[in-house]
PDB file of C-alpha atoms and ligand atoms in Angstrom:
ATOM      1  CA  MET F 173     -19.565  -8.854  -2.590  1.00  0.00           C
ATOM      2  CA  ALA F 174     -21.107  -6.042  -0.663  1.00  0.00           C
ATOM      3  CA  VAL F 175     -20.404  -2.826   1.157  1.00  0.00           C
ATOM      4  CA  PHE F 176     -21.217  -3.058   4.850  1.00  0.00           C
ATOM      5  CA  ARG F 177     -22.097  -0.425   7.387  1.00  0.00           C
ATOM      6  CA  ILE F 178     -19.108   0.489   9.537  1.00  0.00           C
ATOM      7  CA  VAL F 179     -19.754   0.197  13.233  1.00  0.00           C
ATOM      8  CA  ASN F 180     -19.190   3.345  15.246  1.00  0.00           C
ATOM      9  CA  MET F 181     -17.476   3.836  18.606  1.00  0.00           C
ATOM     10  CA  GLY F 182     -20.042   3.290  21.357  1.00  0.00           C
ATOM     11  CA  GLU F 183     -21.321   0.031  19.885  1.00  0.00           C
ATOM     12  CA  ASP F 184     -20.318  -2.897  22.120  1.00  0.00           C
ATOM     13  CA  ILE F 185     -18.791  -5.101  19.494  1.00  0.00           C
ATOM     14  CA  LEU F 186     -15.810  -2.719  19.061  1.00  0.00           C
ATOM     15  CA  ARG F 187     -14.838  -3.461  22.645  1.00  0.00           C
ATOM     16  CA  GLU F 188     -14.916  -7.243  22.449  1.00  0.00           C
ATOM     17  CA  LYS F 189     -12.036  -9.589  21.758  1.00  0.00           C
ATOM     18  CA  ALA F 190     -12.377 -11.177  18.340  1.00  0.00           C
ATOM     19  CA  LYS F 191     -12.143 -14.948  18.010  1.00  0.00           C
ATOM     20  CA  CYS F 192      -9.451 -16.832  16.116  1.00  0.00           C
ATOM     21  CA  VAL F 193     -10.343 -18.222  12.728  1.00  0.00           C
ATOM     22  CA  ALA F 194     -10.166 -22.023  13.097  1.00  0.00           C
ATOM     23  CA  GLU F 195     -10.594 -22.832   9.434  1.00  0.00           C
ATOM     24  CA  ILE F 196     -10.621 -20.778   6.241  1.00  0.00           C
ATOM     25  CA  THR F 197     -14.092 -21.486   4.932  1.00  0.00           C
ATOM     26  CA  PRO F 198     -15.934 -19.936   1.990  1.00  0.00           C
ATOM     27  CA  ASN F 199     -17.553 -17.616   4.569  1.00  0.00           C
ATOM     28  CA  ILE F 200     -14.150 -16.255   5.571  1.00  0.00           C
ATOM     29  CA  LEU F 201     -13.268 -15.598   1.938  1.00  0.00           C
ATOM     30  CA  LYS F 202     -16.603 -13.832   1.495  1.00  0.00           C
ATOM     31  CA  LEU F 203     -15.864 -11.788   4.638  1.00  0.00           C
ATOM     32  CA  LEU F 204     -12.463 -10.726   3.184  1.00  0.00           C
ATOM     33  CA  ASP F 205     -14.124  -9.687  -0.094  1.00  0.00           C
ATOM     34  CA  ASN F 206     -16.838  -7.742   1.686  1.00  0.00           C
ATOM     35  CA  MET F 207     -14.252  -6.034   3.854  1.00  0.00           C
ATOM     36  CA  ALA F 208     -12.265  -5.016   0.760  1.00  0.00           C
ATOM     37  CA  ASP F 209     -15.391  -3.535  -0.847  1.00  0.00           C
ATOM     38  CA  THR F 210     -16.256  -1.709   2.334  1.00  0.00           C
ATOM     39  CA  LEU F 211     -12.717  -0.345   2.770  1.00  0.00           C
ATOM     40  CA  ARG F 212     -12.582   0.835  -0.844  1.00  0.00           C
ATOM     41  CA  GLU F 213     -15.937   2.574  -0.531  1.00  0.00           C
ATOM     42  CA  ALA F 214     -14.814   4.271   2.693  1.00  0.00           C
ATOM     43  CA  GLN F 215     -11.430   5.157   1.160  1.00  0.00           C
ATOM     44  CA  GLY F 216      -9.636   3.994   4.277  1.00  0.00           C
ATOM     45  CA  VAL F 217      -6.222   2.401   4.814  1.00  0.00           C
ATOM     46  CA  GLY F 218      -7.365  -0.464   7.041  1.00  0.00           C
ATOM     47  CA  LEU F 219     -10.365  -2.319   8.315  1.00  0.00           C
ATOM     48  CA  ALA F 220     -10.860  -4.989  10.983  1.00  0.00           C
ATOM     49  CA  ALA F 221     -13.749  -7.469  10.886  1.00  0.00           C
ATOM     50  CA  PRO F 222     -15.351  -6.216  14.153  1.00  0.00           C
ATOM     51  CA  GLN F 223     -15.807  -2.874  12.380  1.00  0.00           C
ATOM     52  CA  ILE F 224     -18.381  -4.539  10.123  1.00  0.00           C
ATOM     53  CA  GLY F 225     -19.928  -6.473  13.016  1.00  0.00           C
ATOM     54  CA  VAL F 226     -17.984  -9.726  12.666  1.00  0.00           C
ATOM     55  CA  LEU F 227     -16.081 -10.865  15.781  1.00  0.00           C
ATOM     56  CA  LYS F 228     -13.286 -12.720  14.003  1.00  0.00           C
ATOM     57  CA  ARG F 229      -9.525 -12.111  13.896  1.00  0.00           C
ATOM     58  CA  VAL F 230      -9.457 -10.848  10.325  1.00  0.00           C
ATOM     59  CA  ALA F 231      -8.137  -7.502   9.104  1.00  0.00           C
ATOM     60  CA  ILE F 232      -7.154  -5.892   5.832  1.00  0.00           C
ATOM     61  CA  VAL F 233      -4.631  -3.190   5.156  1.00  0.00           C
ATOM     62  CA  HIS F 234      -4.582  -1.004   2.050  1.00  0.00           C
ATOM     63  CA  VAL F 235      -1.653   1.397   1.965  1.00  0.00           C
ATOM     64  CA  GLY F 236      -0.417   2.621  -1.411  1.00  0.00           C
ATOM     65  CA  GLU F 237      -0.086  -0.386  -3.705  1.00  0.00           C
ATOM     66  CA  ASP F 238      -0.143  -2.822  -0.795  1.00  0.00           C
ATOM     67  CA  PHE F 239      -3.377  -4.700  -0.178  1.00  0.00           C
ATOM     68  CA  ILE F 240      -2.808  -7.209   2.570  1.00  0.00           C
ATOM     69  CA  GLU F 241      -5.232  -9.671   4.117  1.00  0.00           C
ATOM     70  CA  LEU F 242      -4.464 -10.775   7.652  1.00  0.00           C
ATOM     71  CA  ILE F 243      -6.079 -13.779   9.293  1.00  0.00           C
ATOM     72  CA  ASN F 244      -5.207 -14.433  12.944  1.00  0.00           C
ATOM     73  CA  PRO F 245      -2.397 -11.843  12.891  1.00  0.00           C
ATOM     74  CA  GLU F 246       0.188 -11.871  15.670  1.00  0.00           C
ATOM     75  CA  ILE F 247       2.856  -9.298  16.357  1.00  0.00           C
ATOM     76  CA  LEU F 248       6.130 -11.188  16.790  1.00  0.00           C
ATOM     77  CA  GLU F 249       8.509  -8.294  17.309  1.00  0.00           C
ATOM     78  CA  VAL F 250       8.431  -4.532  17.802  1.00  0.00           C
ATOM     79  CA  LYS F 251      11.460  -2.185  17.526  1.00  0.00           C
ATOM     80  CA  GLY F 252      11.587   1.457  18.353  1.00  0.00           C
ATOM     81  CA  GLU F 253       8.797   3.970  18.768  1.00  0.00           C
ATOM     82  CA  VAL F 254       7.331   6.631  16.546  1.00  0.00           C
ATOM     83  CA  ARG F 255       4.549   9.139  17.153  1.00  0.00           C
ATOM     84  CA  GLY F 256       2.087   9.867  14.392  1.00  0.00           C
ATOM     85  CA  VAL F 257      -1.423  11.092  13.591  1.00  0.00           C
ATOM     86  CA  GLU F 258      -4.220   8.505  13.305  1.00  0.00           C
ATOM     87  CA  GLY F 259      -7.908   8.397  12.660  1.00  0.00           C
ATOM     88  CA  CYS F 260     -10.376   5.551  12.392  1.00  0.00           C
ATOM     89  CA  LEU F 261     -13.365   4.783  10.205  1.00  0.00           C
ATOM     90  CA  SER F 262     -15.277   3.892  13.398  1.00  0.00           C
ATOM     91  CA  VAL F 263     -14.462   7.234  15.003  1.00  0.00           C
ATOM     92  CA  PRO F 264     -15.327   9.678  12.214  1.00  0.00           C
ATOM     93  CA  GLY F 265     -14.165  13.294  12.482  1.00  0.00           C
ATOM     94  CA  VAL F 266     -11.521  12.674  15.160  1.00  0.00           C
ATOM     95  CA  GLN F 267      -7.731  12.514  14.899  1.00  0.00           C
ATOM     96  CA  GLY F 268      -5.070  12.060  17.496  1.00  0.00           C
ATOM     97  CA  GLU F 269      -1.397  11.291  17.968  1.00  0.00           C
ATOM     98  CA  VAL F 270      -0.486   7.702  18.861  1.00  0.00           C
ATOM     99  CA  VAL F 271       2.910   6.244  19.687  1.00  0.00           C
ATOM    100  CA  ARG F 272       3.416   2.973  17.795  1.00  0.00           C
ATOM    101  CA  GLY F 273       6.267   0.607  17.150  1.00  0.00           C
ATOM    102  CA  ARG F 274       8.496   1.935  14.366  1.00  0.00           C
ATOM    103  CA  TYR F 275       9.244  -1.520  12.977  1.00  0.00           C
ATOM    104  CA  ILE F 276       7.148  -4.611  13.503  1.00  0.00           C
ATOM    105  CA  ARG F 277       7.241  -8.197  12.403  1.00  0.00           C
ATOM    106  CA  VAL F 278       3.826  -9.819  12.047  1.00  0.00           C
ATOM    107  CA  ARG F 279       2.739 -13.392  11.323  1.00  0.00           C
ATOM    108  CA  ALA F 280      -0.642 -14.065   9.780  1.00  0.00           C
ATOM    109  CA  LEU F 281      -2.415 -16.510   7.541  1.00  0.00           C
ATOM    110  CA  ASP F 282      -3.374 -15.428   4.038  1.00  0.00           C
ATOM    111  CA  ARG F 283      -6.555 -16.501   2.313  1.00  0.00           C
ATOM    112  CA  THR F 284      -4.979 -19.746   1.134  1.00  0.00           C
ATOM    113  CA  GLY F 285      -4.125 -20.677   4.700  1.00  0.00           C
ATOM    114  CA  ALA F 286      -0.394 -20.128   4.177  1.00  0.00           C
ATOM    115  CA  VAL F 287       1.639 -18.547   6.939  1.00  0.00           C
ATOM    116  CA  GLN F 288       3.021 -15.160   5.909  1.00  0.00           C
ATOM    117  CA  VAL F 289       5.502 -12.992   7.823  1.00  0.00           C
ATOM    118  CA  TYR F 290       5.468  -9.276   7.188  1.00  0.00           C
ATOM    119  CA  GLU F 291       8.219  -6.914   8.205  1.00  0.00           C
ATOM    120  CA  THR F 292       6.870  -3.415   8.100  1.00  0.00           C
ATOM    121  CA  GLU F 293       7.844   0.147   8.971  1.00  0.00           C
ATOM    122  CA  GLY F 294       6.330   3.561   8.731  1.00  0.00           C
ATOM    123  CA  LEU F 295       2.646   4.014   7.821  1.00  0.00           C
ATOM    124  CA  LEU F 296       2.192   0.350   6.988  1.00  0.00           C
ATOM    125  CA  ALA F 297       3.447  -0.728  10.426  1.00  0.00           C
ATOM    126  CA  ARG F 298       1.133   1.847  12.023  1.00  0.00           C
ATOM    127  CA  VAL F 299      -1.905   0.580  10.183  1.00  0.00           C
ATOM    128  CA  PHE F 300      -1.084  -3.039  11.048  1.00  0.00           C
ATOM    129  CA  GLN F 301      -0.875  -2.155  14.774  1.00  0.00           C
ATOM    130  CA  HIS F 302      -4.105  -0.089  14.640  1.00  0.00           C
ATOM    131  CA  GLU F 303      -6.032  -2.970  12.959  1.00  0.00           C
ATOM    132  CA  ILE F 304      -4.627  -5.650  15.281  1.00  0.00           C
ATOM    133  CA  ASP F 305      -5.683  -3.488  18.246  1.00  0.00           C
ATOM    134  CA  HIS F 306      -9.266  -3.608  16.892  1.00  0.00           C
ATOM    135  CA  LEU F 307      -9.154  -7.405  17.192  1.00  0.00           C
ATOM    136  CA  ASP F 308      -8.561  -6.975  20.938  1.00  0.00           C
ATOM    137  CA  GLY F 309     -11.245  -4.373  21.429  1.00  0.00           C
ATOM    138  CA  VAL F 310      -8.777  -1.483  21.593  1.00  0.00           C
ATOM    139  CA  LEU F 311      -9.388   1.774  19.777  1.00  0.00           C
ATOM    140  CA  PHE F 312      -6.820   4.432  18.863  1.00  0.00           C
ATOM    141  CA  VAL F 313      -8.528   6.991  21.088  1.00  0.00           C
ATOM    142  CA  ASP F 314      -7.515   4.838  24.112  1.00  0.00           C
ATOM    143  CA  LYS F 315      -3.854   5.521  23.320  1.00  0.00           C
ATOM    144  CA  ALA F 316      -4.040   8.916  21.657  1.00  0.00           C
ATOM    145  CA  SER F 317      -2.990  12.282  22.902  1.00  0.00           C
ATOM    146  CA  ARG F 318      -3.973  15.615  21.379  1.00  0.00           C
ATOM    147  CA  LEU F 319      -7.341  14.360  20.132  1.00  0.00           C
ATOM    148  CA  GLU F 320      -8.958  16.929  17.860  1.00  0.00           C
ATOM    149  CA  LYS F 321     -12.006  17.200  15.648  1.00  0.00           C
ATOM    150  CA  VAL F 322     -11.413  17.267  11.925  1.00  0.00           C
ATOM    151  CA  GLU F 323     -13.757  17.776   8.993  1.00  0.00           C
ATOM    152  CA  THR F 324     -14.858  14.612   7.293  1.00  0.00           C
TER     153      THR F 324
HETATM  154 ZN1  LIG S 694      -9.773   1.840  13.261  1.00  0.00          ZN
END
Protein backbone atom coordinates (compact mmCIF):
# COMPACT_ATOMS: atom_id res chain seq x y z
CA MET A 1 0.00 0.00 0.00
CA ALA A 2 1.20 3.47 -0.74
CA VAL A 3 0.27 7.12 -0.75
CA PHE A 4 0.30 8.60 -4.24
CA ARG A 5 0.76 12.15 -5.46
CA ILE A 6 -2.58 13.72 -6.32
CA VAL A 7 -2.72 15.14 -9.84
CA ASN A 8 -3.56 18.83 -10.06
CA MET A 9 -5.91 20.64 -12.42
CA GLY A 10 -3.98 21.54 -15.58
CA GLU A 11 -2.57 18.03 -16.01
CA ASP A 12 -4.12 16.36 -19.07
CA ILE A 13 -5.17 13.10 -17.43
CA LEU A 14 -7.87 14.87 -15.40
CA ARG A 15 -9.61 15.77 -18.66
CA GLU A 16 -9.62 12.30 -20.19
CA LYS A 17 -12.41 9.74 -20.05
CA ALA A 18 -11.43 6.81 -17.83
CA LYS A 19 -11.73 3.26 -19.17
CA CYS A 20 -14.07 0.61 -17.82
CA VAL A 21 -12.54 -2.10 -15.67
CA ALA A 22 -12.94 -5.33 -17.66
CA GLU A 23 -11.80 -7.66 -14.89
CA ILE A 24 -11.05 -7.23 -11.20
CA THR A 25 -7.42 -8.26 -11.10
CA PRO A 26 -4.95 -8.06 -8.19
CA ASN A 27 -3.80 -4.77 -9.73
CA ILE A 28 -7.28 -3.30 -9.32
CA LEU A 29 -7.36 -4.39 -5.68
CA LYS A 30 -3.95 -2.78 -5.17
CA LEU A 31 -5.24 0.38 -6.86
CA LEU A 32 -8.20 0.49 -4.43
CA ASP A 33 -5.87 0.07 -1.44
CA ASN A 34 -3.50 2.76 -2.69
CA MET A 35 -6.43 5.10 -3.29
CA ALA A 36 -7.68 4.51 0.26
CA ASP A 37 -4.22 5.30 1.67
CA THR A 38 -3.97 8.42 -0.46
CA LEU A 39 -7.46 9.62 0.50
CA ARG A 40 -6.80 9.08 4.22
CA GLU A 41 -3.53 10.96 4.02
CA ALA A 42 -5.22 13.84 2.18
CA GLN A 43 -8.18 13.76 4.61
CA GLY A 44 -10.62 14.01 1.73
CA VAL A 45 -14.13 12.62 1.24
CA GLY A 46 -13.61 11.10 -2.18
CA LEU A 47 -10.98 10.19 -4.75
CA ALA A 48 -11.15 8.99 -8.36
CA ALA A 49 -8.41 6.89 -9.98
CA PRO A 50 -7.47 9.57 -12.58
CA GLN A 51 -6.51 11.79 -9.63
CA ILE A 52 -3.59 9.46 -8.93
CA GLY A 53 -2.79 9.08 -12.62
CA VAL A 54 -4.73 5.90 -13.40
CA LEU A 55 -7.28 6.17 -16.20
CA LYS A 56 -9.73 3.56 -14.92
CA ARG A 57 -13.35 3.84 -13.81
CA VAL A 58 -12.63 3.39 -10.12
CA ALA A 59 -13.52 5.77 -7.29
CA ILE A 60 -13.75 5.70 -3.52
CA VAL A 61 -15.97 7.68 -1.21
CA HIS A 62 -15.32 8.24 2.48
CA VAL A 63 -18.06 10.19 4.21
CA GLY A 64 -18.52 9.72 7.95
CA GLU A 65 -18.48 5.99 8.66
CA ASP A 66 -19.12 5.09 5.05
CA PHE A 67 -16.17 3.87 3.01
CA ILE A 68 -17.41 2.83 -0.40
CA GLU A 69 -15.42 1.45 -3.33
CA LEU A 70 -16.95 1.98 -6.75
CA ILE A 71 -15.83 0.11 -9.85
CA ASN A 72 -17.48 1.09 -13.16
CA PRO A 73 -20.09 3.24 -11.36
CA GLU A 74 -23.19 4.30 -13.29
CA ILE A 75 -25.86 6.74 -12.20
CA LEU A 76 -29.22 5.06 -12.76
CA GLU A 77 -31.54 7.74 -11.44
CA VAL A 78 -31.41 11.34 -10.21
CA LYS A 79 -34.20 13.12 -8.32
CA GLY A 80 -34.36 16.77 -7.38
CA GLU A 81 -31.60 19.35 -7.22
CA VAL A 82 -29.60 20.84 -4.39
CA ARG A 83 -26.94 23.52 -4.34
CA GLY A 84 -23.92 23.06 -2.09
CA VAL A 85 -20.27 23.99 -1.59
CA GLU A 86 -17.59 21.73 -3.05
CA GLY A 87 -13.86 21.54 -3.26
CA CYS A 88 -11.50 19.03 -4.83
CA LEU A 89 -8.15 17.53 -3.86
CA SER A 90 -6.98 18.26 -7.41
CA VAL A 91 -7.97 21.93 -7.15
CA PRO A 92 -6.47 22.92 -3.80
CA GLY A 93 -7.50 26.20 -2.22
CA VAL A 94 -10.67 26.67 -4.27
CA GLN A 95 -14.32 26.22 -3.35
CA GLY A 96 -17.49 26.81 -5.30
CA GLU A 97 -21.20 26.13 -5.32
CA VAL A 98 -22.41 23.27 -7.49
CA VAL A 99 -25.97 22.12 -8.19
CA ARG A 100 -26.20 18.32 -7.88
CA GLY A 101 -28.95 15.75 -7.81
CA ARG A 102 -30.51 15.60 -4.36
CA TYR A 103 -31.09 11.85 -4.51
CA ILE A 104 -29.28 9.42 -6.76
CA ARG A 105 -29.28 5.71 -7.38
CA VAL A 106 -25.92 4.31 -8.48
CA ARG A 107 -24.89 0.87 -9.66
CA ALA A 108 -21.26 -0.23 -9.31
CA LEU A 109 -19.16 -3.31 -8.79
CA ASP A 110 -17.48 -3.85 -5.44
CA ARG A 111 -14.03 -5.39 -5.04
CA THR A 112 -15.47 -8.91 -5.14
CA GLY A 113 -17.06 -8.19 -8.51
CA ALA A 114 -20.58 -8.18 -7.04
CA VAL A 115 -23.07 -5.61 -8.34
CA GLN A 116 -24.10 -3.13 -5.65
CA VAL A 117 -26.82 -0.51 -5.87
CA TYR A 118 -26.50 2.56 -3.66
CA GLU A 119 -29.34 4.97 -2.94
CA THR A 120 -27.84 8.13 -1.56
CA GLU A 121 -28.83 11.65 -0.56
CA GLY A 122 -27.15 14.69 0.87
CA LEU A 123 -23.36 14.88 1.13
CA LEU A 124 -22.89 11.25 0.14
CA ALA A 125 -24.86 11.76 -3.10
CA ARG A 126 -22.84 14.91 -3.81
CA VAL A 127 -19.52 13.12 -3.39
CA PHE A 128 -20.66 10.21 -5.59
CA GLN A 129 -21.58 12.65 -8.38
CA HIS A 130 -18.33 14.59 -8.00
CA GLU A 131 -16.21 11.42 -8.22
CA ILE A 132 -18.17 9.96 -11.15
CA ASP A 133 -17.65 13.27 -12.99
CA HIS A 134 -13.89 12.77 -12.57
CA LEU A 135 -14.19 9.50 -14.52
CA ASP A 136 -15.55 11.51 -17.46
CA GLY A 137 -12.91 14.22 -17.27
CA VAL A 138 -15.25 16.72 -15.62
CA LEU A 139 -14.13 18.90 -12.71
CA PHE A 140 -16.37 20.69 -10.22
CA VAL A 141 -15.04 24.06 -11.38
CA ASP A 142 -16.72 23.40 -14.77
CA LYS A 143 -20.11 23.46 -13.04
CA ALA A 144 -19.47 25.76 -10.12
CA SER A 145 -20.64 29.29 -9.47
CA ARG A 146 -19.20 31.65 -6.88
CA LEU A 147 -15.71 30.16 -7.02
CA GLU A 148 -13.56 31.53 -4.24
CA LYS A 149 -10.12 31.00 -2.79
CA VAL A 150 -9.92 29.35 0.61
CA GLU A 151 -7.01 28.65 2.90
CA THR A 152 -5.70 25.11 2.76
ZN1 LIG B 1 -12.42 16.06 -7.10
